[in-house]
Coordinates of C-alpha atoms in Angstrom, one line a residue:
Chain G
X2 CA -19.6 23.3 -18.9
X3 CA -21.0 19.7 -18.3
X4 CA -23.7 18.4 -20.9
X5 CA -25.5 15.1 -21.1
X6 CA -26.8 14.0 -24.0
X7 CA -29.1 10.6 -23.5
X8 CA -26.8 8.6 -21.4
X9 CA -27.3 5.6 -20.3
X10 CA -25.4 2.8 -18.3
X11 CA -25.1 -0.5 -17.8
X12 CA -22.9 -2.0 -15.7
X13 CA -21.8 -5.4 -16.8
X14 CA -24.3 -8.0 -15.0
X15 CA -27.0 -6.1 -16.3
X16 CA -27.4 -3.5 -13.8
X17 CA -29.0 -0.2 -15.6
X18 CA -27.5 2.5 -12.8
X19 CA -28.0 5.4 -15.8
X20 CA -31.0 5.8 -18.5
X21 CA -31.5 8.5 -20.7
X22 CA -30.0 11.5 -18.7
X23 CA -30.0 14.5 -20.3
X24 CA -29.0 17.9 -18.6
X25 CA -26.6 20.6 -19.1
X26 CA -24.5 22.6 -16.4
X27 CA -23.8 26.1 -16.9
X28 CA -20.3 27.5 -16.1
X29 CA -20.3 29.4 -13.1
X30 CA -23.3 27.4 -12.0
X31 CA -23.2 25.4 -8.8
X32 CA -25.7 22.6 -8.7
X33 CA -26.7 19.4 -6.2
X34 CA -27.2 15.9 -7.6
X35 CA -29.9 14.2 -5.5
X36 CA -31.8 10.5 -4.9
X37 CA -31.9 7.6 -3.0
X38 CA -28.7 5.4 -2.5
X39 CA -28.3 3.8 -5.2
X40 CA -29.7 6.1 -7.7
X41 CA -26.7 6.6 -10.0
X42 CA -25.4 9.3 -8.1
X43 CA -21.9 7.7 -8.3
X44 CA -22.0 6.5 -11.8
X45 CA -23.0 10.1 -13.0
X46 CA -19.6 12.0 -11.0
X47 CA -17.5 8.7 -12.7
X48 CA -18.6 9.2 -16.4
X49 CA -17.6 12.8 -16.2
X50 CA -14.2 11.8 -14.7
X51 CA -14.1 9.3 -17.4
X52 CA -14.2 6.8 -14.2
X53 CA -16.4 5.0 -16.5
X54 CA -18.0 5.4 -19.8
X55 CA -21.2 5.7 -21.0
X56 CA -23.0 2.7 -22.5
X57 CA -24.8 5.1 -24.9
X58 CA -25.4 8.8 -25.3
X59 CA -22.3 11.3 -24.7
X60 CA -21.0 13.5 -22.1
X61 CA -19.2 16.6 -22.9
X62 CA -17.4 18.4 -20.7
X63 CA -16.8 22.4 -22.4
X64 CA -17.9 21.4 -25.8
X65 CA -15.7 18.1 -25.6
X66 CA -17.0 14.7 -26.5
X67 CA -15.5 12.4 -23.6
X68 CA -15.7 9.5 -26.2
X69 CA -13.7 10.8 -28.4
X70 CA -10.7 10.8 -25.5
X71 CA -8.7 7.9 -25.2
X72 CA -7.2 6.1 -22.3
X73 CA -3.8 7.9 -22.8
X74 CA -5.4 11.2 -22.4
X75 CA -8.0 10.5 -19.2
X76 CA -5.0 11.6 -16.7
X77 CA -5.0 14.7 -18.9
X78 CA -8.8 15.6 -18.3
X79 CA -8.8 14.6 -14.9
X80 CA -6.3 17.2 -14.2
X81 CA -9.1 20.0 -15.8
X82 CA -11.1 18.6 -12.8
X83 CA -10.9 19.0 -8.9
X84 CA -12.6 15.6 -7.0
X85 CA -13.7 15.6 -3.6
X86 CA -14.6 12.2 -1.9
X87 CA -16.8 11.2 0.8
X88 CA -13.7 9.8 2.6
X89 CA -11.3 12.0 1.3
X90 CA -9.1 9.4 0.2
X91 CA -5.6 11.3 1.4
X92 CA -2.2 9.6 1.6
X93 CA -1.5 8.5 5.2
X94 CA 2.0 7.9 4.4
X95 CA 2.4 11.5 3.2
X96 CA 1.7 15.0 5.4
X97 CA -0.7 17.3 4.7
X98 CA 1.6 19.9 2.4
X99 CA 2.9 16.7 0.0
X100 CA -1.0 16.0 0.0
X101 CA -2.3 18.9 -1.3
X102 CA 0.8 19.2 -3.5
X103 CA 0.1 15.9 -5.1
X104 CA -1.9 17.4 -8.1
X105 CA 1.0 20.4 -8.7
X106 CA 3.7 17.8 -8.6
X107 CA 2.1 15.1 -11.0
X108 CA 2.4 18.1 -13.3
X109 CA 5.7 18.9 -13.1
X110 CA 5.4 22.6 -11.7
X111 CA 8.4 23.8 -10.1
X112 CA 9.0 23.1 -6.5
X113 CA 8.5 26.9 -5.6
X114 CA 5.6 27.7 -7.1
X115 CA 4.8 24.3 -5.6
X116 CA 4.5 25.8 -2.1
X117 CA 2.8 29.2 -3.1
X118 CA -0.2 27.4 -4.4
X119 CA -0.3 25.2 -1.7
X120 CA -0.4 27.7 0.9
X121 CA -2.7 29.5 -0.7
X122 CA -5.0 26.5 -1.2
X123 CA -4.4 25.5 2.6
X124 CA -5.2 29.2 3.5
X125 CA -8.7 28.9 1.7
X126 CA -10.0 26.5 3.6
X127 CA -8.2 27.7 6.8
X128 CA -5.6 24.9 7.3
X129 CA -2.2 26.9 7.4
X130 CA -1.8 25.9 10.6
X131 CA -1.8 22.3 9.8
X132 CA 0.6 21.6 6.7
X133 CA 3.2 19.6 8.9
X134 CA 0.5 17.3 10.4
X135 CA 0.1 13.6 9.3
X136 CA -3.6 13.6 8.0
X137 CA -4.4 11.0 10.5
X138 CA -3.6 13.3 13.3
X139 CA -6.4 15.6 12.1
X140 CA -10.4 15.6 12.9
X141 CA -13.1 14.1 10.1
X142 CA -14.1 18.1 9.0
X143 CA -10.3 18.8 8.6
X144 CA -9.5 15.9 6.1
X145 CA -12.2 16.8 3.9
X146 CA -10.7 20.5 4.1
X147 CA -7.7 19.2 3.0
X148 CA -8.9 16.8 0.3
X149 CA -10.8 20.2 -0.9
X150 CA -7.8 21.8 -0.7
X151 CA -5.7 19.0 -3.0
X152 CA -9.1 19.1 -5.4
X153 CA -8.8 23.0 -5.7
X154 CA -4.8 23.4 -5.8
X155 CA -4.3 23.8 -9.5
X156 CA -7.6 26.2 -9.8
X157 CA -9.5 23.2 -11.9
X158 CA -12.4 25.1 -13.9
X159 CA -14.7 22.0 -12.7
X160 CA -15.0 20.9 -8.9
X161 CA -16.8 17.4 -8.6
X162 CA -18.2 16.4 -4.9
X163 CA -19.0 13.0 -4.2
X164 CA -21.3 13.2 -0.6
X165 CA -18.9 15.8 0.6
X166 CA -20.4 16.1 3.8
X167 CA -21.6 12.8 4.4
X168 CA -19.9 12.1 7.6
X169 CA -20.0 15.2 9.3
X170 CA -22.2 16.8 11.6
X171 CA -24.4 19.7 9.7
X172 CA -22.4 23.1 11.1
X173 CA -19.3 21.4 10.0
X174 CA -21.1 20.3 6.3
X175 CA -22.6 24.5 6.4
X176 CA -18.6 25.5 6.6
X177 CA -17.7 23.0 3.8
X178 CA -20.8 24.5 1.3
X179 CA -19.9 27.9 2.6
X180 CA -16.5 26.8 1.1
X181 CA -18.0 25.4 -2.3
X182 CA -20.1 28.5 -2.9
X183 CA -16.8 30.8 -2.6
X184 CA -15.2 28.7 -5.4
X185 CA -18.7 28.7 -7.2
X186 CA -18.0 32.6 -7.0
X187 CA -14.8 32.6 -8.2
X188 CA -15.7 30.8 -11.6
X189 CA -15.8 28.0 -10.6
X190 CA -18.5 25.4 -11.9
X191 CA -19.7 22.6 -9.0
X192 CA -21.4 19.7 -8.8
X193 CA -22.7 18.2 -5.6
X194 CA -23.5 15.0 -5.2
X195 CA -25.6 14.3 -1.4
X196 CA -28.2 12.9 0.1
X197 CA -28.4 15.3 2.7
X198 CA -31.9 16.7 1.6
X199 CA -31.9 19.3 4.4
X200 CA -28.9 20.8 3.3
X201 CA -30.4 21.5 -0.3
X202 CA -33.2 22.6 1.1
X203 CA -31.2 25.5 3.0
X204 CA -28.8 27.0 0.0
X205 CA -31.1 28.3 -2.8
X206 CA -29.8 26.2 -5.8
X207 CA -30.7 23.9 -8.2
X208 CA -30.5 20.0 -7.8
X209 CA -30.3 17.1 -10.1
X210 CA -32.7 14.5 -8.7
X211 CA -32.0 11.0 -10.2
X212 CA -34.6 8.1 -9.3
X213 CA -33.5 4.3 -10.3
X214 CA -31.2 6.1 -12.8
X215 CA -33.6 8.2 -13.8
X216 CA -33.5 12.3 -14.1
X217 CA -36.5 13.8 -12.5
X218 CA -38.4 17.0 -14.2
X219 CA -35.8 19.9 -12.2
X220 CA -38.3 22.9 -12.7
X221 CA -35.2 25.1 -12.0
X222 CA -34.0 23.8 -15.3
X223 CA -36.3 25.2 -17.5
X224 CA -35.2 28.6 -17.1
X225 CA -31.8 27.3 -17.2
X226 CA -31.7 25.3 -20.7
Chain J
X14 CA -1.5 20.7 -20.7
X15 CA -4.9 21.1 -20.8
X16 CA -7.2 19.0 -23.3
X17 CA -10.5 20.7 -22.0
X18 CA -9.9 23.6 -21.5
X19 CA -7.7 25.3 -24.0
X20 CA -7.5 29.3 -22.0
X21 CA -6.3 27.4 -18.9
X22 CA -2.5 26.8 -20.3
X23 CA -1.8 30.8 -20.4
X24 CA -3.4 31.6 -16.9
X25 CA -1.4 28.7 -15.2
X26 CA 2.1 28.3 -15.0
X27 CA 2.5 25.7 -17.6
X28 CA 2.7 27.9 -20.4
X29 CA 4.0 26.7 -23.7
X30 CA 7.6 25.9 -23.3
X31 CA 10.4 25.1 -25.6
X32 CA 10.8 21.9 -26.4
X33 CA 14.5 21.3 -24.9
X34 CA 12.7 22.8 -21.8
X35 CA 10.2 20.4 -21.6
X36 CA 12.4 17.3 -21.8
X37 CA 14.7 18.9 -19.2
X38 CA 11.3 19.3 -16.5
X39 CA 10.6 15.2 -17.5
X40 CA 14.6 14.0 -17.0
X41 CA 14.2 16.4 -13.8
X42 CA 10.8 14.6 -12.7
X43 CA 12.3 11.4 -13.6
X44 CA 15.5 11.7 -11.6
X45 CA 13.8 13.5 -8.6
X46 CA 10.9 10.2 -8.8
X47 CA 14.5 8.3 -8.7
X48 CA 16.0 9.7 -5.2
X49 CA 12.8 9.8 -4.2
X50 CA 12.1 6.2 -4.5
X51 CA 15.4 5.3 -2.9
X52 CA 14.3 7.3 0.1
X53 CA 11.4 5.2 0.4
X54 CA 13.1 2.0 0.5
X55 CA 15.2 3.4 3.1
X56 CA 12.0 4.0 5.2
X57 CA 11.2 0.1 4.9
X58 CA 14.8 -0.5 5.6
X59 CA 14.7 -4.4 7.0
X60 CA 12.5 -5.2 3.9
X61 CA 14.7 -3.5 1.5
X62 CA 17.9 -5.1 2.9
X63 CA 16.8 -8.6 2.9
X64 CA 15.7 -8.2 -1.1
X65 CA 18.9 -6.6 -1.6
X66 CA 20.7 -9.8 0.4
X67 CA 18.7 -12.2 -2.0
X68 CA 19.4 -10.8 -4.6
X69 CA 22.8 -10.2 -3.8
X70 CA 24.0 -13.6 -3.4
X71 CA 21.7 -15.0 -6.4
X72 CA 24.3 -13.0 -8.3
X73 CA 27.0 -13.9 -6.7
X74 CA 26.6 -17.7 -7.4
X75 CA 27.1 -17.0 -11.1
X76 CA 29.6 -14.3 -10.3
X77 CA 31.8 -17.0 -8.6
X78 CA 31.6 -19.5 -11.2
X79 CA 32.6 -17.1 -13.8
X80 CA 35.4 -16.5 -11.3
X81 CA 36.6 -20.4 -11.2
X82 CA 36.2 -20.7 -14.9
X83 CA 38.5 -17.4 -15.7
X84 CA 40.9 -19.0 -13.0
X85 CA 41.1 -22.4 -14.3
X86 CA 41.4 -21.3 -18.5
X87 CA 44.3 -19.4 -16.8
X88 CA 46.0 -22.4 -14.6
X89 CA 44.9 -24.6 -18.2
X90 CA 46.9 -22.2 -20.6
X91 CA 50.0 -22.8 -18.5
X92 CA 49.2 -26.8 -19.4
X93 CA 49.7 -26.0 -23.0
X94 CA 53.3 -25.3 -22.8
X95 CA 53.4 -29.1 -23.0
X96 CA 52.5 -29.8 -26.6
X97 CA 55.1 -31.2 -28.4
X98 CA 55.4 -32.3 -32.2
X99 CA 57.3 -35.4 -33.1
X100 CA 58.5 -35.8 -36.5
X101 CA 59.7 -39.2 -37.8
X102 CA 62.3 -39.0 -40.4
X103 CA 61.9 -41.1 -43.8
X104 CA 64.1 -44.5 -43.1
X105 CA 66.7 -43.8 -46.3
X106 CA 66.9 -40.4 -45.0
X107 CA 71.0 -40.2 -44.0
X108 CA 72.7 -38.8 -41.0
X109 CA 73.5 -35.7 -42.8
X110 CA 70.1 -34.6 -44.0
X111 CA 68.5 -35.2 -40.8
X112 CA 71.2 -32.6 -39.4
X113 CA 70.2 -30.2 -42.4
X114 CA 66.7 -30.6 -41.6
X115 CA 67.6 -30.3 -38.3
X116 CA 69.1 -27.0 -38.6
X117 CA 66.6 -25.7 -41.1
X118 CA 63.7 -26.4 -38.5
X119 CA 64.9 -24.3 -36.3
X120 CA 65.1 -21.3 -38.2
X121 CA 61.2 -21.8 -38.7
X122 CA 59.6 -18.6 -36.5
X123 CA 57.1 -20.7 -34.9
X124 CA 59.4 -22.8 -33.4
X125 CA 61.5 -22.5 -30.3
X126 CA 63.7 -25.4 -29.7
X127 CA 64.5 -28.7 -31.7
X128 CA 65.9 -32.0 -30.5
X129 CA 67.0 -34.7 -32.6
X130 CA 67.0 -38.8 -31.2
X131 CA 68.8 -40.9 -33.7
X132 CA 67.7 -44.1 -34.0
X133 CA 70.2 -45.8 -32.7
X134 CA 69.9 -43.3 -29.7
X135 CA 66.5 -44.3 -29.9
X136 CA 66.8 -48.1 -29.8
X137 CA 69.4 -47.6 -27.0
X138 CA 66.5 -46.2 -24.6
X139 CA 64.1 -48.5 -25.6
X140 CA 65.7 -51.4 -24.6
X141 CA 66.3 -49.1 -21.3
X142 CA 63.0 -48.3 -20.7
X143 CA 61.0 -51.4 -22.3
X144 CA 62.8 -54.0 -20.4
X145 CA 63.2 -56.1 -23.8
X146 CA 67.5 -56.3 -23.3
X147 CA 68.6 -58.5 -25.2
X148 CA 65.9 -59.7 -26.9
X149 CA 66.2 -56.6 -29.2
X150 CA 69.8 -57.8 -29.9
X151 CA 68.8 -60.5 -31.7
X152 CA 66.9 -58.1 -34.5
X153 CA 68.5 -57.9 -37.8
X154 CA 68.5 -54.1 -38.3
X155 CA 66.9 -51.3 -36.4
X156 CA 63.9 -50.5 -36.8
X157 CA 63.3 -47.6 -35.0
X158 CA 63.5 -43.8 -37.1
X159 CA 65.1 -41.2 -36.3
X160 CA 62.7 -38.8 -34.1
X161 CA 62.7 -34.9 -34.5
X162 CA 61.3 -33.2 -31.7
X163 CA 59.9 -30.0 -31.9
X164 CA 58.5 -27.4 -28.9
X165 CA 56.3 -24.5 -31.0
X166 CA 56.5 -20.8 -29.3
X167 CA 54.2 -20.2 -27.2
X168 CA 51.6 -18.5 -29.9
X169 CA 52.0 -21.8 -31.6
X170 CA 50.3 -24.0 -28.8
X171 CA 47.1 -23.8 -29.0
X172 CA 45.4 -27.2 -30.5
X173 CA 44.5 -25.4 -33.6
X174 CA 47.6 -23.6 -34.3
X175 CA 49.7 -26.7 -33.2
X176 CA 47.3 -28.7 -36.0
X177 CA 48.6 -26.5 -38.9
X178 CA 52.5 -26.4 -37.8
X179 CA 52.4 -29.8 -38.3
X180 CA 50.7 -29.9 -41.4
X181 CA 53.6 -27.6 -42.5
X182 CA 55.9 -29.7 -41.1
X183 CA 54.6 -32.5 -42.7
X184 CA 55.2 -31.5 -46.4
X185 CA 59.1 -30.9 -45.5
X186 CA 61.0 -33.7 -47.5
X187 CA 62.5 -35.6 -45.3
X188 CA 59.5 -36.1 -42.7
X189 CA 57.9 -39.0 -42.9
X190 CA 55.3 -38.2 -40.8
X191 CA 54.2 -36.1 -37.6
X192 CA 52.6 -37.2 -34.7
X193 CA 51.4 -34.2 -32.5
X194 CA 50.0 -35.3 -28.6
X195 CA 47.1 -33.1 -28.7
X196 CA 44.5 -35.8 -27.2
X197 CA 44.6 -34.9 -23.7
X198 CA 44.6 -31.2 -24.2
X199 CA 41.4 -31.4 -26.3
X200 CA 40.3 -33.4 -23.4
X201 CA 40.7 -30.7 -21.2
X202 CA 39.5 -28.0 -23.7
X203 CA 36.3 -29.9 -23.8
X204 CA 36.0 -30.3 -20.3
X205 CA 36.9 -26.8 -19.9
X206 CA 33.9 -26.0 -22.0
X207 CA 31.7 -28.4 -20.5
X208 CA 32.5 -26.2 -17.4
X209 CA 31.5 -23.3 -19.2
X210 CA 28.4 -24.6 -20.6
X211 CA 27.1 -25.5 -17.0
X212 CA 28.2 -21.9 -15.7
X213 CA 26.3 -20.5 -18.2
X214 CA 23.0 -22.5 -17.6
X215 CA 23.5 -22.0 -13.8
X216 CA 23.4 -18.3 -14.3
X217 CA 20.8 -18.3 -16.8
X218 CA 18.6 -19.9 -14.3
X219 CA 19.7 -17.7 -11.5
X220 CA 19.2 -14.8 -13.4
X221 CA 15.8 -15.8 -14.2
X222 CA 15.6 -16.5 -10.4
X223 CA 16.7 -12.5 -9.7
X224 CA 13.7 -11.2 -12.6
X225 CA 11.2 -13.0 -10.4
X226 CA 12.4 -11.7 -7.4
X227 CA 12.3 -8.5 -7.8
X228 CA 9.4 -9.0 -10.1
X229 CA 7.1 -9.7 -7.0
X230 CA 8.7 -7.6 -4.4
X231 CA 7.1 -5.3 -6.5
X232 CA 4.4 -6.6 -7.1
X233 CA 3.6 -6.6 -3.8
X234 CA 4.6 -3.3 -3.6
X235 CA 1.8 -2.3 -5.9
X236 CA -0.7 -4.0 -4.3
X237 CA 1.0 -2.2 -0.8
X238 CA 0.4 1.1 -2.2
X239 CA -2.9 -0.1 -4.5
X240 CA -5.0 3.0 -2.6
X241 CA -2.3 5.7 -3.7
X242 CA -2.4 4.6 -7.0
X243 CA -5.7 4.8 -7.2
X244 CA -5.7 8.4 -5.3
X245 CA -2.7 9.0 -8.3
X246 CA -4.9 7.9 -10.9
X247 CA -7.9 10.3 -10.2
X248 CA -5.9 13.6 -9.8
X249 CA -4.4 13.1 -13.2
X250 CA -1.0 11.2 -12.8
X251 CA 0.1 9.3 -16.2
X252 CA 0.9 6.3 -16.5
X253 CA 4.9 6.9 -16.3
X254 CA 4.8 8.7 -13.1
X255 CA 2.9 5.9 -11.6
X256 CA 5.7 3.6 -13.2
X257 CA 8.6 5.2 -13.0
X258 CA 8.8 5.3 -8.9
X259 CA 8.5 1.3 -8.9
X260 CA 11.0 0.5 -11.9
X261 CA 13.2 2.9 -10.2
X262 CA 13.2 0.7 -7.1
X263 CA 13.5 -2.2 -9.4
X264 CA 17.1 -0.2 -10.7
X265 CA 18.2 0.3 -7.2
X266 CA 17.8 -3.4 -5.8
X267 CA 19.8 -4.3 -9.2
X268 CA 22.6 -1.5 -8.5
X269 CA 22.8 -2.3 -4.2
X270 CA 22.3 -6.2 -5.0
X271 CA 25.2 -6.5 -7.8
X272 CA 27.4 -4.4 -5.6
X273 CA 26.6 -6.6 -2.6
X274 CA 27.4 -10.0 -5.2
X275 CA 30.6 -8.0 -6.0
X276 CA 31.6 -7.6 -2.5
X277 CA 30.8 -11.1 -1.8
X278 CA 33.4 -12.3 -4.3
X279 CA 36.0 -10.3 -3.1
X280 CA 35.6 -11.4 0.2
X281 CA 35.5 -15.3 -0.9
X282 CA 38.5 -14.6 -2.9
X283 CA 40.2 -12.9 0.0
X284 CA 39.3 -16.3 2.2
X285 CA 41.0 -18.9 -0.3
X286 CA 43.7 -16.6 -1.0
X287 CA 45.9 -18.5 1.4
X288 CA 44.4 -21.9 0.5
X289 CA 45.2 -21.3 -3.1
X290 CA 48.5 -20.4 -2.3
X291 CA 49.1 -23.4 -0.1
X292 CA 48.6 -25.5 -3.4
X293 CA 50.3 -23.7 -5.6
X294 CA 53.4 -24.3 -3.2
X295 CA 53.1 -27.8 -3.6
X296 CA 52.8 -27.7 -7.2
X297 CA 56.3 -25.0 -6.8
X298 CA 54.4 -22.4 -8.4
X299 CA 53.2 -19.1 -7.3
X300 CA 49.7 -18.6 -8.6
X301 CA 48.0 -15.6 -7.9
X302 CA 43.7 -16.3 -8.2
X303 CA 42.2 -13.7 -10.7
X304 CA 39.3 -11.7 -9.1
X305 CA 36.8 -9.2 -10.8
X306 CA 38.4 -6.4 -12.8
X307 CA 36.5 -2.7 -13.4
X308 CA 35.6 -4.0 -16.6
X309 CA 34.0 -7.0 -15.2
X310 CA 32.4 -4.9 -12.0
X311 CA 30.7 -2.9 -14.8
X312 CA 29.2 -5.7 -16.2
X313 CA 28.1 -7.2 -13.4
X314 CA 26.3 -4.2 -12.5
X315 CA 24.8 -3.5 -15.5
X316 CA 23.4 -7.1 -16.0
X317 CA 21.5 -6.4 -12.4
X318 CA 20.3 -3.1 -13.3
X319 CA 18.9 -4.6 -16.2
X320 CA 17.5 -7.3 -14.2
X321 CA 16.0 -5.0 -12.1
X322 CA 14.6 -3.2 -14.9
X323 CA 12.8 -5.9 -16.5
X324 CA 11.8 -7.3 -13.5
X325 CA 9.9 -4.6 -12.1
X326 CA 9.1 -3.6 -15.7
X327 CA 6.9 -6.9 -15.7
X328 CA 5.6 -6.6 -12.8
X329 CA 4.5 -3.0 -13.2
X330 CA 2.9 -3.4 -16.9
X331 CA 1.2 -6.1 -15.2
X332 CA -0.5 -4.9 -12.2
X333 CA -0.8 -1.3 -12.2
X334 CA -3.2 -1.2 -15.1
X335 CA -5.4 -3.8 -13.1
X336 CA -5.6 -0.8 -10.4
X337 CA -8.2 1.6 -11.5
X338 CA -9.9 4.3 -9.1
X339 CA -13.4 2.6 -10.1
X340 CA -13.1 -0.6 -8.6
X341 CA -13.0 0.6 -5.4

C-alpha cells in the first residue's frame, strides 16, 4: 500500500525532520508510527498526503510514485485517502451532517446518495443521534468521531491518523482504536501516528519508531518485508 | 476519479459517465456553489449590504454622468437647428438670375427653405441696424451683395454634413462665395466632448475603484475562512471548487450593486424631474430628461458582474494558493 524508498527531508532552514526511511505497508495492515515529539512523525503522514514532498528518495502509495503527481492532481490523491487530525479540524460554521458530507460533496456525488453514506458513516462510529448538532456543541471524543467519520465517508482504501487520541482520556482513545481496527478489518490499510506508548503496548501490532528522523530496526518488520 | 487506485471507480458511485453527463454534474456543482454562496452572504447580512451600498453608488457616479451627457447631446441637437448657410451672389450677377438661382436652390433635397436679401434690401437694414444713416448716403454705389440664405433639413445640420452642402453650393455659378456659422457649434461639440472625455476618465477610475473593492472584501473573506480552506484542501477539493464559491460572491455584489446604482438613478432622475421641467418652462419648451433604457440597464449590469468577476478573480488567484493545509 504505502512504500518508502530512502526519503529524506529537509525543511528549508536546514532542519533534517526525515533521513533515509525506508519501510513498506501492507494492505490490509494496520500499523502505529512512534518517537519523541519532534521525531518526523508529522512530516512522514504530510509526504504521503503530498502535504510536502520528499527532498530525496520516493514514496509510493499502491505502486504510484507521488513525484511523478503534480499539483493539479494532489486534490485527486487526497481523495484516495481518509485523514484524521489531532484536533479534528471540523467546520464550526457547518453541522455535523454537512461535515461529514464535505468529502462526498467536493466530489460531486448526488445529494441522495449524499445522505446514505453519511448515515452510514455517522452510524459507524455511533453518532446518528447527533447529525443536527453544531460540532461545537459536542464533547472532545465526539469530534474526533465525527472527523473519523468525514475521513471514512467515501470508503478511502488508506486511513491516515495524526495523534488521534491525543487529547482524550485512555477508555475514550480504546473506543476510537477499537474503531480503527474495524476499518483495518474491513480492508482498510491504517497508519497511526501517537505517542501514546501505552496504547501500542496494549493492541498487538506493529509500530514505526522514528528517532531524530530516523527509522528504528521494527523487528515485526522482518517477517513483514 | 481515482488516480491511485484504479478498482475504486467501479465500486463507488462515480462510475465512468458520459461525457455530456459529466459536464451537466459540474454546471450543477457550479450553480448549486452559486445559490449557495448567496445564502452565505445573507448570513453576514449587515456586512454584505454595506459592500453592496459601496459598490452601488461607485456605480452610480458614472451611471449619472453618462445620464447628463445623453441628456445634454440631446438638449445640444435641438441647438443645431440653427445653422444656417449664407451665400453671396457674384456682383454682375442680375436681378433675374439671382431669382433663377433662387428657385433652383430650393429644389435641392437637402434644403428646406430659401430667403433671398437684395442688396438694396440689404443696405436698407444696415443703415437700420449700424447706426451709420446718412453717412451711407454719401457712397457712390452699393456695395453690399445680394445674400441667399439657406436653412439645410434637418439631416443636413450636422457640422460635417453642413461643411459639404456648402461646398456644393459653392460651385453653383452665380455664388460667389458661402459663409456657413459653424464656429459656435464646433465650440460646443468640443465642449460636449470634453464632457465626455472627463465622464469617461471618472468612470474608469471609479471602476477601478469597484475591482479593488470587492477585490479585498474578498480577500478578507479568504483569510475569514483561511481554516476551511485548508480543511477543503486536505479532503481533496480542487482548486475551482475552492474558487468558484468566492468569485460567485464576487458576481452577486456586481449583480445586487449595479441594480442598487440603477435604482439610484431612477430615483435622482425622479427628484429633478420637476426642477428640469421648471427650466424648460422658462426656456417655453417641454423637455422630458432621458433616464436608463433596458438596453442600458443591461449594460450596466453586465459591466458590474464583470467587475465583480475580476475583482474577486484577483483576489482569489492571489490568496488562496498562499493557503496550504501545511503551514498550519
Amino acid at each position: 500500500m504505502i512504500k518508502f524508498e530512502q526519503v529524506s527531508k529537509t525543511y528549508p532552514g536546514g532542519h533534517r525532520a526525515l533521513e533515509k526511511v525506508t519501510f513498506q505497508l501492507a494492505n490490509n495492515e494496520l500499523a502505529f508510527l512512534t518517537g519523541h515529539s519532534g521525531a518526523g512523525k508529522s512530516t512522514l503522514l504530510k509526504l504521503i498526503s503530498v502535504m510536502e514532498r520528499p527532498s530525496a528518495g520516493h514514496v509510493y502509495i499502491n505502486g504510484i510514485d507521488l513525484n511523478a503527481i503534480n499539483n493539479r492532481q494532489i486534490p485527486f490523491i487526497r481523495r484516495d485517502i481518509g485523514i484524521i487530525f489531532q484536533n479534528h479540524r471540523l467546520l464550526e460554521r457547518y453541522n455535523v451532517f454537512d461535515n461529514v458530507a464535505l468529502p462526498l460533496v467536493i466530489e460531486g456525488m448526488h445529494h441522495k446518495h449524499i445522505a446514505k453514506r453519511v448515515h452510514a458513516a455517522l452510524d459507524k462510529v455511533g453518532l446518528l443521534d447527533k447529525v443536527k448538532c453544531q460540532p461545537s456543541t459536542l464533547s472532545g471524543g465526539e469530534q474526533q468521531r465525527v472527523g473519523i467519520a468525514r475521513a471514512i465517508v467515501n470508503s478511502p482504501p488508506l486511513l491516515l491518523a495524526d495523534e488521534p487520541t491525543g487529547n482524550l482520556d485512555p477508555e475514550l482513545s480504546m473506543e476510537i482504536l477499537k474503531l480503527f481496527e474495524d476499518f483495518n478489518r474491513h480492508g482498510t490499510a491504517v497508519l497511526i501516528a501517537t505517542h501514546d506508548l501505552g496504547l501500542i503496548a496494549r493492541m498487538k501490532y506493529r509500530s514505526l519508531t522514528l528517532n531524530h528522523g530516523r527509522l528504528m530496526q521494527d523487528p515485526l518488520a522482518e517477517n513483514r518485508l | 476519479m481515482s488516480l491511485l487506485f484504479k478498482s475504486r471507480d467501479k465500486q463507488s458511485n462515480t462510475q465512468t459517465k458520459p461525457r455530456l453527463l459529466v459536464v451537466y454534474f459540474f454546471m450543477l456543482t457550479i450553480i448549486r456553489q452559486g445559490i449557495h454562496s448567496l445564502g452565505e452572504m445573507w448570513r453576514t447580512p449587515i456586512a454584505s449590504l454595506m459592500t453592496i451600498l459601496v459598490l452601488g453608488l461607485s456605480l452610480t457616479l458614472p451611471a449619472t454622468l453618462y445620464v447628463v451627457v445623453k441628456n445634454v447631446q440631446q438638449v445640444s441637437s435641438g441647438f443645431n437647428d440653427a445653422a444656417e448657410i449664407s451665400l453671396f451672389v457674384k456682383e454682375q450677377m442680375s436681378e433675374q438670375q439671382t431669382q433663377t438661382l433662387v428657385k433652383r436652390l430650393a429644389l435641392y433635397p437637402e434644403i428646406e427653405s430659401v430667403s433671398y436679401i437684395s442688396s438694396a434690401q440689404a443696405l436698407t437694414e444696415f443703415k437700420r441696424v449700424s447706426g451709420f444713416g446718412q453717412a451711407l448716403d454719401y457712397l457712390e454705389s452699393n456695395p453690399l451683395p445680394s445674400v441667399v440664405l439657406v436653412t439645410p433639413t434637418s439631416r443636413y445640420r450636422k457640422p460635417q454634413a453642413a461643411q459639404k452642402l456648402l461646398d456644393k453650393l459653392e460651385t453653383e455659378r452665380e455664388v460667389e462665395f458661402g459663409k456657413l456659422d459653424i464656429e459656435w457649434l464646433e465650440r460646443l461639440n468640443a465642449l460636449l466632448s470634453l464632457l465626455k472625455e472627463s465622464v469617461f476618465t471618472v468612470g474608469l477610475l471609479l471602476l477601478i475603484a469597484v475591482i479593488l473593492i470587492i477585490g479585498n472584501t474578498i480577500r478578507l473573506s479568504i483569510m475569514d475562512k483561511k481554516e476551511e480552506i485548508q480543511v477543503l484542501k486536505l479532503v481533496g477539493a480542487t482548486n475551482t471548487f475552492i474558487h468558484t464559491p468566492f468569485i460567485w460572491t464576487g458576481v452577486w455584489y456586481g449583480v445586487i450593486g449595479g441594480l442598487v446604482a440603477f435604482i439610484c438613478v431612477v430615483l435622482m432622475l425622479w427628484w429633478l424631474e420637476s426642477a428640469v421641467s421648471m427650466v424648460a418652462g422658462v426656456y417655453q419648451s417641454s423637455y422630458i430628461l432621458q433616464g436608463l433604457n433596458g438596453q442600458e440597464l443591461m449594460i450596466l449590469l453586465g459591466l458590474a458582474v464583470g467587475l465583480g468577476f475580476s475583482g474577486s478573480f484577483i483576489a482569489v488567484a492571489k490568496y488562496i494558493k498562499e493557503i496550504e493545509p501545511d503551514r498550519v
